[in-house]
Each structure stands twice: as structure tokens, then as C-alpha cells.
XYZ file of C-alpha atoms in Angstrom:
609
model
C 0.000 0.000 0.000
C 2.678 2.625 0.819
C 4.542 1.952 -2.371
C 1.397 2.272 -4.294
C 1.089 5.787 -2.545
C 4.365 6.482 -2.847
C 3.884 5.740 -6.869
C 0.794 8.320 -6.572
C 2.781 11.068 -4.651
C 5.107 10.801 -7.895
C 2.339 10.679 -10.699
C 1.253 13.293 -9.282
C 4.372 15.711 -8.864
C 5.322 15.222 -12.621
C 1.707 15.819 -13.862
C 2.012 19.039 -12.157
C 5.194 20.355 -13.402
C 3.516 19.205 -16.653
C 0.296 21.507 -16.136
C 1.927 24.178 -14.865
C 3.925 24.676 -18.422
C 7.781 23.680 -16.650
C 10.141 23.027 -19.373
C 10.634 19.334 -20.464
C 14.469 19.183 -19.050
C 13.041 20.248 -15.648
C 10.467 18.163 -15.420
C 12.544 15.472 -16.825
C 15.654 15.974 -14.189
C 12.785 15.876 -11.498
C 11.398 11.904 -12.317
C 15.060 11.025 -12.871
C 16.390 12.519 -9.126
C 13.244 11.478 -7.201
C 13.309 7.501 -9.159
C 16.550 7.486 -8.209
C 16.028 7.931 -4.070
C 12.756 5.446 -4.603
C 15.013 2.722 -6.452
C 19.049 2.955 -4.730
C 21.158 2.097 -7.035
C 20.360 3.053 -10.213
C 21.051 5.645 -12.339
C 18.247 6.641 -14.638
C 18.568 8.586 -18.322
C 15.593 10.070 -20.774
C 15.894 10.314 -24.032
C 13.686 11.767 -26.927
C 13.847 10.361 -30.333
C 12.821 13.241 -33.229
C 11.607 12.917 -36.134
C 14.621 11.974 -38.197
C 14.794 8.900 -35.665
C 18.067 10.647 -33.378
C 18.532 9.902 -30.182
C 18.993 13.817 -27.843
C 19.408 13.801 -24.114
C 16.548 15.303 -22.272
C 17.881 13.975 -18.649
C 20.358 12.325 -16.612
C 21.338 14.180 -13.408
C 23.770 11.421 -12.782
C 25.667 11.028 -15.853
C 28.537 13.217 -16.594
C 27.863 15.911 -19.209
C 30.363 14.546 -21.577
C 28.634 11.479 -21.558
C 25.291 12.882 -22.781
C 27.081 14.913 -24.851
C 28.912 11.811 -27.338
C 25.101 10.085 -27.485
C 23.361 13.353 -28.600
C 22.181 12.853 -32.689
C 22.989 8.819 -32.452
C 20.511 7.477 -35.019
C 18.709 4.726 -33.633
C 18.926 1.050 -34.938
C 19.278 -2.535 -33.955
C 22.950 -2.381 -32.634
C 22.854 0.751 -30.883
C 23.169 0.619 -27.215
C 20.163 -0.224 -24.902
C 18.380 3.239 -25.641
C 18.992 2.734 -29.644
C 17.885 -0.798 -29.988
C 14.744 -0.390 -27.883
C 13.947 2.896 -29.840
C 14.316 1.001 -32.907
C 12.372 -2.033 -31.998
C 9.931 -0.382 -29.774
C 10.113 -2.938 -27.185
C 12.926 -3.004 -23.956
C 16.109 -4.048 -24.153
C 17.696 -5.151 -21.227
C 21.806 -5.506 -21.876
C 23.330 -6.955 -17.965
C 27.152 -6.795 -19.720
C 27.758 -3.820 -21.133
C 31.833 -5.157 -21.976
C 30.705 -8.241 -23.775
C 26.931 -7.421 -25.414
C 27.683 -6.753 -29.305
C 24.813 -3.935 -28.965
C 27.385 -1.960 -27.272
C 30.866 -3.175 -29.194
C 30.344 0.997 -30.527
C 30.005 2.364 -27.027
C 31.087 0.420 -24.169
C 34.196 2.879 -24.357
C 31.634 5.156 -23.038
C 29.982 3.593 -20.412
C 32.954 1.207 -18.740
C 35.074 3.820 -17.964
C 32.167 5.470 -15.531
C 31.540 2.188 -13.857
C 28.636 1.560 -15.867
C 28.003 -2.574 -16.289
C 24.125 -2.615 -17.354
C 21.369 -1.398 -18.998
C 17.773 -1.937 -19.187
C 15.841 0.628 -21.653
C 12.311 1.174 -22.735
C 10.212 2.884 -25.463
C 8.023 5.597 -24.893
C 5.103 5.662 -27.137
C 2.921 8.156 -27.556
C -1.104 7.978 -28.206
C -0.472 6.524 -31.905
C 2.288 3.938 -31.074
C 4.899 5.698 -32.291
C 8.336 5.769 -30.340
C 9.161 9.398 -28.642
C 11.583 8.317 -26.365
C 13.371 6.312 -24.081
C 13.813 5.668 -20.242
C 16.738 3.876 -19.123
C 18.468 2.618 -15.900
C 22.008 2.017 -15.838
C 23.620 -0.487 -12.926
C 26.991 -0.573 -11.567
C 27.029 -4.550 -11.442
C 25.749 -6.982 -14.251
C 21.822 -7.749 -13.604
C 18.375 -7.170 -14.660
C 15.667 -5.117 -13.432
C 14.295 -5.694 -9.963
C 10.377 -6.136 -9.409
C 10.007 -2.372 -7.692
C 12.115 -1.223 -10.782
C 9.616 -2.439 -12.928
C 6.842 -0.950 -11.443
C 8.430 2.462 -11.430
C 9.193 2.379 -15.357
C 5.603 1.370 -15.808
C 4.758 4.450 -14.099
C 7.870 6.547 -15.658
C 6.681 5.659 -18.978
C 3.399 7.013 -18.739
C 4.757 10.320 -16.920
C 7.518 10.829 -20.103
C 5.346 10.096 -22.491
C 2.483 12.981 -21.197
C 5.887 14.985 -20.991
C 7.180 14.459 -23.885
C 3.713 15.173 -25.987
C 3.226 18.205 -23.879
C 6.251 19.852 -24.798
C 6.089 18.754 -28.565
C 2.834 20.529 -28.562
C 4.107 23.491 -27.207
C 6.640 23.774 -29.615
C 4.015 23.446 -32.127
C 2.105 26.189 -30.512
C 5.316 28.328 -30.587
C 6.226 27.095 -34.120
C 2.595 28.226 -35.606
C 2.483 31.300 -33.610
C 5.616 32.692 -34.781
C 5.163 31.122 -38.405
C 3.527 32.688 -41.436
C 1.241 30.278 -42.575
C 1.027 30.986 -46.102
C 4.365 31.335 -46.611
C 6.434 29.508 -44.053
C 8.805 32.498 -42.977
C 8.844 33.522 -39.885
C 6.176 36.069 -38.901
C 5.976 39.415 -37.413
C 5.976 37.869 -33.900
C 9.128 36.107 -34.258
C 10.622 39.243 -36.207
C 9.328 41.250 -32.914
C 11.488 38.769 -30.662
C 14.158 38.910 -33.287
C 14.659 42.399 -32.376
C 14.504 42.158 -28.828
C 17.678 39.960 -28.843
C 19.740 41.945 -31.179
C 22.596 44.177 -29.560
C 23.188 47.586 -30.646
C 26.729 48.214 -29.131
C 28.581 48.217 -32.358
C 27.819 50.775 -35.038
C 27.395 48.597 -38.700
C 26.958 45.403 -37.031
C 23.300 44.792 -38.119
C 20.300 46.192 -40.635
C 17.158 45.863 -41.744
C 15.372 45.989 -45.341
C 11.612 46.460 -45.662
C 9.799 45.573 -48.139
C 6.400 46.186 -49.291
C 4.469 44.322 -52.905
C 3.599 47.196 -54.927
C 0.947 45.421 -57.241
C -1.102 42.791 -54.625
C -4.086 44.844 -54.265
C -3.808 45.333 -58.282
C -3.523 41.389 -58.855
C -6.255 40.436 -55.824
C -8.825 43.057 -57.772
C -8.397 41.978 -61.093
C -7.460 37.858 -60.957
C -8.755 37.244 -57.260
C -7.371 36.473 -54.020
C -5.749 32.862 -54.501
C -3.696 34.495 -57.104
C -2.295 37.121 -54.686
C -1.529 34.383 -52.081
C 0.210 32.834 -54.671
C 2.368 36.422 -55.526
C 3.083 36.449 -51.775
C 4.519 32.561 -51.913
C 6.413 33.423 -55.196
C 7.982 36.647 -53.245
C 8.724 35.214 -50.047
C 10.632 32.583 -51.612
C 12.563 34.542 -53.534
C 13.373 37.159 -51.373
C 14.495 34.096 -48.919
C 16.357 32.835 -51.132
C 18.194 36.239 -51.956
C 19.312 37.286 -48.638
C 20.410 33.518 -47.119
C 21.810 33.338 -44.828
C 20.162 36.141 -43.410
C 16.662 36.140 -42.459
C 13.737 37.085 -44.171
C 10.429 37.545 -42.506
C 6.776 37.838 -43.807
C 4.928 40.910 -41.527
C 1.546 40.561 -42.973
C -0.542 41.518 -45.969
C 2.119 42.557 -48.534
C 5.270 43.536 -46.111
C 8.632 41.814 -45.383
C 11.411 42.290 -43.256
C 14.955 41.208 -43.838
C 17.478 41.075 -40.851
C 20.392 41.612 -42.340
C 24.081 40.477 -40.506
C 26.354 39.081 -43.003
C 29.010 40.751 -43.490
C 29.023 40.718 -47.296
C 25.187 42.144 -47.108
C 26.724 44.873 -44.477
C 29.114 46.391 -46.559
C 26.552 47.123 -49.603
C 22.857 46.878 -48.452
C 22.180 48.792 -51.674
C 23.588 45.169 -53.563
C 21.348 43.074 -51.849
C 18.355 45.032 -51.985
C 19.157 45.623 -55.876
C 19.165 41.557 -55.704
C 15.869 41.381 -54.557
C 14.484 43.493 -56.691
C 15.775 41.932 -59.953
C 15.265 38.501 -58.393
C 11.808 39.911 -58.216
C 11.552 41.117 -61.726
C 11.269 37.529 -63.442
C 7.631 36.864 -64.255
C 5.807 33.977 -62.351
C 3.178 31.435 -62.554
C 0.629 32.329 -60.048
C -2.150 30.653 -60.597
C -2.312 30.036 -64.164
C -1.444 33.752 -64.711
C 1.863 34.756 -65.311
C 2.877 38.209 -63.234
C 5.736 39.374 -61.545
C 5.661 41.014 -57.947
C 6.526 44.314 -58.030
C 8.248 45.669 -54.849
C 9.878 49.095 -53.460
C 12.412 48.374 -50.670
C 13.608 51.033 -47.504
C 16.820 50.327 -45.444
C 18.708 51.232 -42.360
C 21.985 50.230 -40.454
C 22.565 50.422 -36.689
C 23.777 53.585 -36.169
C 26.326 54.604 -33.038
C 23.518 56.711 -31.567
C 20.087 54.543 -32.326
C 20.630 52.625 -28.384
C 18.052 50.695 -29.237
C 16.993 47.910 -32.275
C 13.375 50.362 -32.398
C 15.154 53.196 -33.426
C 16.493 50.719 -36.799
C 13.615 49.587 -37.348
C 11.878 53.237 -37.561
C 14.884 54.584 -39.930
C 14.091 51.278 -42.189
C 10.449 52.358 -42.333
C 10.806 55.698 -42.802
C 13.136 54.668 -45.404
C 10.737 52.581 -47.253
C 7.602 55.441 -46.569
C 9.855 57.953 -48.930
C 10.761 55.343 -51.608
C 7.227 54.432 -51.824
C 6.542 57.535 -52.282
C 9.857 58.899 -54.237
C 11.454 56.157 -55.792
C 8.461 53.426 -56.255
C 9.943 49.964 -57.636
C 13.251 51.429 -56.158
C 15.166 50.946 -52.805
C 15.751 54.009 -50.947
C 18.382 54.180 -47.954
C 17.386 56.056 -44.216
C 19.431 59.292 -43.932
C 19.327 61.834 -41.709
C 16.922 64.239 -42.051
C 14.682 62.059 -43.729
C 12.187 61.506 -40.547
C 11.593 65.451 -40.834
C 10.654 65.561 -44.683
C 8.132 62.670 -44.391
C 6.971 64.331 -40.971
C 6.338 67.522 -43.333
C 4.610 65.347 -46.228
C 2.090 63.801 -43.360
C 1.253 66.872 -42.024
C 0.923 67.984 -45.554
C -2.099 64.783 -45.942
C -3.274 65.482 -42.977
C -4.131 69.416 -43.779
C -5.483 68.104 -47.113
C -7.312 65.285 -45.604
C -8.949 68.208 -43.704
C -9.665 70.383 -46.026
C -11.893 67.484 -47.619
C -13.790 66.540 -45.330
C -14.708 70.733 -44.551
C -15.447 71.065 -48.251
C -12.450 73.861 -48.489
C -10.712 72.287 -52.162
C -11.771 74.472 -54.969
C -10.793 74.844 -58.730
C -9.097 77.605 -60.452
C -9.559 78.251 -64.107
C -6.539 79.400 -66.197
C -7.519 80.098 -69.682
C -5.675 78.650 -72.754
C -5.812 80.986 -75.757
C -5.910 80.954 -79.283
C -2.903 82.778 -80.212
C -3.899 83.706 -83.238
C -7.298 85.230 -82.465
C -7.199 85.897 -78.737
C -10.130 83.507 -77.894
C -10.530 81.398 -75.190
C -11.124 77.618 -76.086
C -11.063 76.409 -73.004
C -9.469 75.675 -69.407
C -7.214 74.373 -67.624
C -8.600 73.519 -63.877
C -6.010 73.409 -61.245
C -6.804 72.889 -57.547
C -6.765 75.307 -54.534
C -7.022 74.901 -50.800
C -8.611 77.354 -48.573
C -7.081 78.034 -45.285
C -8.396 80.917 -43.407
C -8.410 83.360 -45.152
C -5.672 82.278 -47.860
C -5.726 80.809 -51.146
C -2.958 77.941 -51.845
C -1.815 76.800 -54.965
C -1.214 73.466 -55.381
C 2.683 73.443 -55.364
C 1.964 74.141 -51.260
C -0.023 71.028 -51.056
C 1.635 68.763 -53.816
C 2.771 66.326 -51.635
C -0.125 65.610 -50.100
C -0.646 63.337 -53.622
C 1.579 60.790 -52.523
C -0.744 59.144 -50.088
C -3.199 57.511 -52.721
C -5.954 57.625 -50.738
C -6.082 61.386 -50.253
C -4.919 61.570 -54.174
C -7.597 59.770 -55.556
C -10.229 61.202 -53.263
C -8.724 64.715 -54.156
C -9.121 64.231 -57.980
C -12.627 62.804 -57.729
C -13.519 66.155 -55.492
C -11.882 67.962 -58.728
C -13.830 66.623 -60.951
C -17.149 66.497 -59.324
C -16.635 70.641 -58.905
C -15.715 70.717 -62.577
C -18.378 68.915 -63.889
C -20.666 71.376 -62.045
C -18.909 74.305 -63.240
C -19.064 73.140 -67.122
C -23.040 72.360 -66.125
C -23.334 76.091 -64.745
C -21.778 77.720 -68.044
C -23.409 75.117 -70.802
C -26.804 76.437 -68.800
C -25.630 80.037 -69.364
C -25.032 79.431 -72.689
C -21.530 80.096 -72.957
C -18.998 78.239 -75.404
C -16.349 75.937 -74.465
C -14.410 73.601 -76.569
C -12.634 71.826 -73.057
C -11.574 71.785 -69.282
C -8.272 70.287 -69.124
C -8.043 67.964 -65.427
C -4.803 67.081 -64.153
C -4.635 63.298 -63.100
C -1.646 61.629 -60.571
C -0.221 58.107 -60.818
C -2.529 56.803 -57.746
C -5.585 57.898 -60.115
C -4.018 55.832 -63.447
C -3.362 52.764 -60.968
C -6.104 52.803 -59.099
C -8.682 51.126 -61.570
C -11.636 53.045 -61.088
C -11.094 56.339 -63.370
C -13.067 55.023 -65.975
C -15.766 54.771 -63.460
C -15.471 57.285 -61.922
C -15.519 60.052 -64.859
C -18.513 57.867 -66.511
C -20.317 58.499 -63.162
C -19.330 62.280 -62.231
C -20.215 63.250 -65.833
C -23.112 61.807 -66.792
C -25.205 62.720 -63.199
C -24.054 66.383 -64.645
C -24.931 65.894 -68.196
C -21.351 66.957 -69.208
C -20.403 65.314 -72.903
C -16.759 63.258 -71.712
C -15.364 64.700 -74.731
C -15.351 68.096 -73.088
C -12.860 66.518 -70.911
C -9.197 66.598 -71.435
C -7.038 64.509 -69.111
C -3.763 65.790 -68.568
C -0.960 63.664 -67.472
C 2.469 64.062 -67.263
C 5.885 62.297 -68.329
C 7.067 60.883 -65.170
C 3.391 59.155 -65.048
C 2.850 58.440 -68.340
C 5.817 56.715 -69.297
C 7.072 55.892 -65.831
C 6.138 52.382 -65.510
C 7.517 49.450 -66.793
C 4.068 47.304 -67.181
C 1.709 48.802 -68.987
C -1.060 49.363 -66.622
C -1.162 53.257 -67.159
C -1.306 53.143 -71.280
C -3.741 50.408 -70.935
C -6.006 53.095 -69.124
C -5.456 55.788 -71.189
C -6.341 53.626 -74.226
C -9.656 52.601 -72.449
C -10.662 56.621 -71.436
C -10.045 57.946 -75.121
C -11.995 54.834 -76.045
C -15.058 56.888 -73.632
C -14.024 59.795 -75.775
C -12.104 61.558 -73.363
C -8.750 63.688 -74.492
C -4.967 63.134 -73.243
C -3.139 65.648 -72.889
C 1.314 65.105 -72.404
C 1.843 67.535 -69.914
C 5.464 69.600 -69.444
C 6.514 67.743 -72.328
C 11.001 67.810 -72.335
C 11.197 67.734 -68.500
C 10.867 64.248 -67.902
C 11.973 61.212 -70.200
C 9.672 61.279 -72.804
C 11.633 60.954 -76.968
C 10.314 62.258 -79.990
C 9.730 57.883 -80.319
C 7.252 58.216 -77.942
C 5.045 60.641 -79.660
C 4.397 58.467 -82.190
C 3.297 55.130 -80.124
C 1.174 57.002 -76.939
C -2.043 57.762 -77.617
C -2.545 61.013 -77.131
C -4.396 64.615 -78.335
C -2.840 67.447 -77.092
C 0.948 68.100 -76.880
C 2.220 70.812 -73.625
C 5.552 72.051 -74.790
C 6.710 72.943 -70.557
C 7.219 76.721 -69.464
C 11.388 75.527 -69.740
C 11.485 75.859 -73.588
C 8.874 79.139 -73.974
C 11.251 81.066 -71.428
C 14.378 79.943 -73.573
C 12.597 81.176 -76.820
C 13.652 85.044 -77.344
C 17.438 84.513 -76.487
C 18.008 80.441 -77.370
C 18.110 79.152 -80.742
C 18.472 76.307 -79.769
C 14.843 76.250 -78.072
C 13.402 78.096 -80.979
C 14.207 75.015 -83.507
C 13.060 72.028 -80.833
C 9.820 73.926 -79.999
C 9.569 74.345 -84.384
C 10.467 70.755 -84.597
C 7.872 69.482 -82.341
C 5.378 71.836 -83.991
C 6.052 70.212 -87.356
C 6.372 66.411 -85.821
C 2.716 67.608 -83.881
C 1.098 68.708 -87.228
C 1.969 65.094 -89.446
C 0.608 63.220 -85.928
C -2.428 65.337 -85.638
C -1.560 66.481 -82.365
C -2.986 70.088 -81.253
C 0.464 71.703 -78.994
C -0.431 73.861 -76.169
C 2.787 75.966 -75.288
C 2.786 76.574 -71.463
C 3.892 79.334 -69.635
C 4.027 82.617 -71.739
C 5.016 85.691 -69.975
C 6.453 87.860 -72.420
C 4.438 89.330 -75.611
C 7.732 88.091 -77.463
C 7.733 84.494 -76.722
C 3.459 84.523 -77.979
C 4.521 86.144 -81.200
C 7.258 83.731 -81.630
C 5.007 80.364 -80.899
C 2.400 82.177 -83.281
C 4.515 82.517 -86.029
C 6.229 79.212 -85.886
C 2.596 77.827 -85.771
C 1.763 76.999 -82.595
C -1.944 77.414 -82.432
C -2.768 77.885 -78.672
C -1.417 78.661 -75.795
C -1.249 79.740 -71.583
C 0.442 81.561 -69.470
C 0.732 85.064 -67.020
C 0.852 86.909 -70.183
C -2.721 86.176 -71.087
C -3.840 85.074 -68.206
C -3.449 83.945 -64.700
C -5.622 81.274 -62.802
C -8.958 82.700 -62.044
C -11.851 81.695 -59.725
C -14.740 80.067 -61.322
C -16.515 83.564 -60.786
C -13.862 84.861 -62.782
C -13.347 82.683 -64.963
C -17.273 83.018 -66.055
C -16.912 86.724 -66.413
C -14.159 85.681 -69.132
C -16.130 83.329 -70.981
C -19.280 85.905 -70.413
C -17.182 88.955 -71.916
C -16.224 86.803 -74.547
C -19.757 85.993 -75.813
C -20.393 89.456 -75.991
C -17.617 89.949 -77.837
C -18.436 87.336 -80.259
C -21.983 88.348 -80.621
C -20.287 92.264 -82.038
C -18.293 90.310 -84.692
C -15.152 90.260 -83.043
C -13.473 87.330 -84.011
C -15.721 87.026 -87.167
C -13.595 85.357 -89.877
């Protein structure tokens, strides 16, 4: 009866280190020590078995360290020890020579020098059978296993095998919950703890990369979501397989982390993230549709005053906020100064973000002449923010248009307030010929221009061929895929205009002109100031007048401030124009008194013939 209790008392120790979350080694070293002072004379050893089938040490308060140490990743099989043969054949082995049993010809030079004569070992199984371990006792004299020593490995079994399973779940728990799921990389948890471990006494001894997909939302909208996870697989794998040996992470949605510490990645973190980004570049089966992720990347290196891994990971971020904003596709570098300028451009969004939601965004009309005649044929609209008791161009709100959100909100404000104003004058009977709109990448990328035009226009009964769309260089011809001409196909399709804007300031060739579709032609303000003094100027501005004419292309020249530089463009052919000289952005008031004065004019015979 008292061993029975004594048995219990046991059972029921272990299963409470077990509920109580102790680590497998301590619980382990606990039924070893305590089986040891119930049976004198042994000396008692756990092992787990993994996976692969190797034998690792979990316990053996009793056996020296290096002894542990020579039998951790034996594989099991038939000849290997006790612990070996009985993990192998899932059923005990009991070995009473240790010098003479050819199950131990490989490691009696282990054992015999520590005394050690026997050993009996079992299997633990777990729920399905399978073999998770082993308990062992060694003796210091040939023999068997006594009755009571039976009895207690029944017991121990049990206990290691609960133990054992415990733990292994627990490491699955940990496993999942710092594992992507989709992906496999590590998650944002385990990048989290990542951090917390990483010192930051030495300058250039660590970095991070962040990454973000450009085109997911893009691919989820237009092929569906299994797709996308399939673009996040593709990247993860590649970027993995970039930076190894360091670490790449998956944070969620479309973001990655890289913790960069080799020393090669160190010295040129511009190399590896150009790496990524070309590895990224090569097109990819995802789903049955072939597409390659797009990606911009922001980096930072521990600097000698960050004191903390935070600090890195802000610089990466803000890093990778300005080259999605800056440099998209690109990598951008943290510098100093950097945090200020994007502090600037949020409080920039923010103030615009305001401004729409208290209905303070209105247009400004600046005419664009005929040059010949002196007649207005139309507008372009340009956007203003009130603020007290100020008016503010754009250029003091500009980068506001980097956040897409506010962007594409902003230029569907725009155009609802044009489409009223064009309403307004077609009521008052006043002539128009067009009301140029300038458009930003966010609203060529953002798939619902079409839409959204199609929508605002017809609720105001405003023909879409009244409409030009003006779009620059950088936009236009800025992106590799061809998501933006696609668009810009579709809209003149509607019957809506294009307009090249600040045409020779970006990267646009005389090539171009004659692939993108487009109407109107905006020769920038750079070339008209140039005209009166610069030959030079004069014969590119005539040669893209002439190159216009055989594409029938109508050229607006931009920016004329000097009576000079209008009779120039005029004589050289250049049919219309803007610019301070004729006019400077007016208030829709304003701008109706023009059109108003106009028709009076007309109605006298003014510009008859």
C-alpha cells in the first residue's frame, strides 16, 4: 500500500510540473532525481527520439555531461546501445554486460570507464504507437531489473510520455504562432522577438530591409485572391532565397522584413536590396497567370547613436515610406533628415485630408488661348485649398498626392466641382471647346477612373469629350508594365482627351510621340522662357510643332510671360497657348466673367472670320 502511494505522490508531482507549463528538461531531471532515491542504485537517463529517428538527451542528473554529450544525434537502430535498440524495436532491451553485449561493441568505451556494467531501456510511445523516447536505468554490477524497478518504469513511462507530448505541442504552438502560414517564414511575432535579442553596441553590425508588394491589391482586384496568395509565396521565396543566410520575414498583408548580418550584405545593403528586386523582376506562374511582384524596398543600419533595435527599425520604415513615395519599384536608404521631410509630407495629408472633409478644395480656371485670335477655347482647372483666409496653390499642397488615398479622393472632389462648373456655363449658354483635369499616378493605378468620370459626368450631363485629361511624363511613361497606357487607351476609347503635360522635363523621346495615344501636346514653361534669347529652343519647340502637325496632335505651349515668346510660338505655328501673359488662374466667378465677356464679344463680330 505505501509503495502504491508512494507511486501516486510521484504521478502526481510530474503531472504538475507538466500543467503548470515547466520546461521538459526540468520536469525530466525531477522523475530522474526522485526515481533514483525510490530505487538505490540506479542511475536513470531520458531520451527523446525526433523525427529523423536521433537519439537527444533530455535527462540524466547522474551522468557526466560529456557522456550525454557523445550520445546526442545517435541514429537509432538494432545495434545501438540499450536506448537505440529499444527505440528502434519499440520494445525493452535489457543488456546486464555492457563489456561483452555486441549492442554496445560501438560504445562500451563510453559507459565502462564510468563504472557503468548494465542497462535496461524502454520505449516511450505516444497515443499513436509511435516511439518518442526512451527511459533507461544504468547499474553498476551486471543484472536485470528488480520487481520495484519495474513498477516504477511502468509508471515513468506514462509520466515521459504525457511529458514528452506536452512539450512537442508546445513547440508546435510556438512554431505556428511565430510562423507565417502561407508562406512559411517567420512572422511578425518572431521578427518582434528577433529584435529584442539583437545588440546595438557596435555601429554597422546589423540592418534591416523592408519591403512592401507594390501590385497585390492590383492582382487580388483583377485575378482574385488565390492568385495574390500565390504572388506572396512566389515573393517570399525569392526574397528568402536572396538574402540567405540572413533572415527574411513575412509581416503581414504585402510587407517583409529582412534582418540583415552578413558581413558581405553589411558592406553594400544597396547590392542586396538591388538583388531582390531583380530577383523579383522575373515573371511567375501564379495561378495560371503569369505576373511578376513588383516591390519598393527602404533600409537602415545600426547607427552609433540609435541605443536601441526600435530606433532601426523606424529609420528602415521611414526609409521605405519615402521610396514608396519617391522612388516606387526602387530601394531608398534612411538618412538623416529624412524623418523630418516625411513628418512635413504627413502633415501635408493630414491638412489636405482636412480640407476634404470641410469642403475647403476648390478649382481655379486658367484660360488657354488661341494665339492667333485671342479667344478662349477652353481651361485648364487646377486645384486650390482654402485656409483661413488664404488661397494655396497646389505646389503648397503637392505632396499631399503621394498618399493615394487622399490623391484619388482629391481628384474625384476635382472633378465632381468641374463637372458642375461646365453644367453652370453650358446652362448660361456660354462656349467651351474643353476643361483640361490634371490626373496623378494613384488615379491611373487605381482602376476606377473610368468609373469614376462615366459616373461624375453623366449625373451632370457633361459630354466626356469636353474633358481633357492631362498627365504628365514621369506618369505616363514611368512604368515598366503597362497598366497606365492600358487606361489611357480605355478613357479615349469613352471619348475623353490626353493631354502630355510639361513635355522635355521628364523622359519622354520624340519615339514616344508616335506610339502614346494622345491629343494634345504641352511644350513645358522651360522651352517658352528659352525662346527670345536660345536658338536652340526656338528650332526644338519648331520641330515638335512640325512632328505635332503630321501626328495630328494640337500643342499647347505653357507658360508665356512675355508678348515676345506669344509672337514667336504664333509665327512658328503653334496654335494655342497659356500663361501670365494672357492670363493667370482665375476663380470660377472669374473665370465666367471671361467666358461671359467673350460671348459678348463674339456676338459684335469680333473674331468674325
Amino acid at each position: 500500500m505505501s509503495e502504491a502511494l508512494t507511486l501516486l505522490e510521484l504521478q502526481n508531482a510530474i503531472l504538475e510540473m507538466v500543467a503548470r507549463g515547466e520546461t521538459l528538461v526540468a520536469v525530466g531531471d525531477r522523475l530522474c532525481r526522485e526515481v533514483e532515491i525510490l530505487a538505490p542504485g540506479v542511475i536513470c537517463s531520458i531520451l527523446e527520439v525526433d523525427g529523423a529517428g536521433l537519439l537527444h538527451p533530455i535527462a540524466g542528473p547522474s551522468l557526466p555531461a560529456h557522456y550525454s554529450a557523445a550520445i546526442d544525434g545517435i541514429m537509432t537502430g538494432p545495434m545501438v546501445g540499450s536506448c537505440g535498440s529499444a527505440a528502434y524495436l519499440a520494445e525493452p532491451v535489457a543488456v546486464t554486460d555492457i563489456a561483452n553485449d555486441p549492442r554496445w561493441s560501438e560504445f562500451a568505451q563510453l559507459a565502462l570507464p564510468l563504472g557503468l556494467r548494465a542497462c535496461w531501456s524502454s520505449p516511450i510511445l505516444n497515443g499513436k504507437g509511435a516511439v518518442i523516447g526512451t527511459f533507461a536505468f544504468y547499474y553498476r554490477e551486471s543484472r536485470g531489473p528488480s520487481a520495484l524497478e519495474q513498477a516504477l518504469v511502468n509508471t515513468c513511462l506514462h509520466l515521459c510520455a504525457i511529458a514528452i507530448s506536452h512539450h512537442r505541442w508546445q513547440m508546435e504552438q510556438t512554431r505556428r504562432a511565430l510562423e507565417d502560414t502561407l508562406t512559411g517564414l517567420p512572422n511578425r511575432a518572431a521578427f518582434n522577438a528577433a529584435l529584442t535579442h539583437m545588440s546595438c553596441d557596435v555601429a554597422g553590425s546589423w540592418g534591416l530591409l523592408m519591403l512592401d508588394l507594390d501590385n497585390l491589391k492590383i492582382v487580388n482586384d483583377t485575378f482574385g485572391h488565390h492568385v495574390g496568395d500565390r504572388l506572396i509565396e512566389v515573393t517570399a521565396e525569392r526574397v528568402a532565397r536572396t538574402v540567405a543566410p540572413d533572415k527574411a520575414y513575412r509581416l503581414g498583408g504585402d510587407e517583409f522584413a529582412v534582418l540583415v548580418r552578413s558581413p558581405a550584405a553589411l558592406r553594400d545593403l544597396e547590392r542586396v536590396a538591388g538583388s531582390i528586386l531583380a530577383a523579383l523582376a522575373l515573371p511567375a506562374d501564379c495561378g495560371g497567370h503569369f505576373t511578376a511582384p513588383r516591390a519598393t524596398v527602404g533600409g537602415a543600419l545600426l547607427a552609433a547613436d540609435d541605443g536601441v533595435a526600435e530606433r532601426v527599425r523606424q529609420h528602415a520604415d521611414f526609409a521605405l515610406y519615402h521610396a514608396k513615395e519617391t522612388s516606387r519599384g526602387g530601394f531608398v536608404r534612411y538618412w538623416p533628415g529624412i524623418g523630418s521631410r516625411i513628418t512635413k509630407r504627413l502633415d501635408t495629408i493630414r491638412r489636405v485630408d482636412d480640407a476634404l472633409r470641410e469642403d475647403r478644395l476648390l478649382p481655379h480656371y486658367q484660360p488657354i488661348y488661341r494665339l492667333d485670335t485671342g479667344e478662349i477655347v477652353g481651361f485648364e482647372a487646377l486645384c486650390r485649398m482654402r485656409e483661413g483666409d488664404r488661397i494655396l496653390p497646389t505646389r503648397q499642397f503637392q505632396e499631399a498626392t503621394t498618399d493615394l488615398g487622399v490623391a484619388t479622393t482629391l481628384t474625384e472632389r476635382m472633378l465632381g466641382l468641374v463637372a458642375s462648373d461646365i453644367r453652370n456655363w453650358l446652362d448660361s449658354g456660354l462656349q467651351i471647346d474643353h476643361v483640361a483635369v490634371n490626373l496623378c499616378s494613384a488615379d491611373l493605378h487605381g482602376g476606377r477612373l473610368a468609373d469614376q468620370l462615366r459616373t461624375i459626368f453623366s449625373a451632370a450631363r457633361v459630354p466626356l469629350g469636353m474633358i481633357i485629361l492631362e498627365v504628365t511624363e514621369s506618369v505616363y511613361m514611368g512604368r515598366a508594365d503597362q497598366a497606365v497606357s492600358q487606361q489611357i487607351h480605355a478613357l479615349r476609347e469613352q471619348g475623353l482627351r490626353i493631354a502630355l503635360d510639361d513635355f522635355g522635363t521628364g523622359f519622354a523621346s520624340l519615339t514616344h510621340l508616335m506610339t502614346v495615344p494622345i491629343d494634345f501636346l504641352k511644350i513645358d514653361k522651360t522651352f517658352v522662357d528659352r525662346l527670345t534669347g536660345d536658338g536652340v529652343s526656338r528650332a526644338i519647340v519648331e520641330g515638335l510643332l512640325h512632328i505635332a502637325r503630321e501626328l495630328n496632335v494640337q500643342v499647347v505651349a505653357e507658360g508665356i510671360e512675355m508678348q515676345e515668346q506669344a509672337d514667336l510660338l504664333s509665327a512658328a505655328g503653334c496654335r494655342l497657348g497659356q500663361g501670365y501673359l494672357l492670363s493667370q488662374p482665375v476663380n470660377v466667378e472669374n473665370a465666367t466673367a471671361l467666358l461671359v465677356d467673350q460671348a459678348r464679344s463674339n456676338s459684335t463680330g469680333k473674331y468674325a472670320g
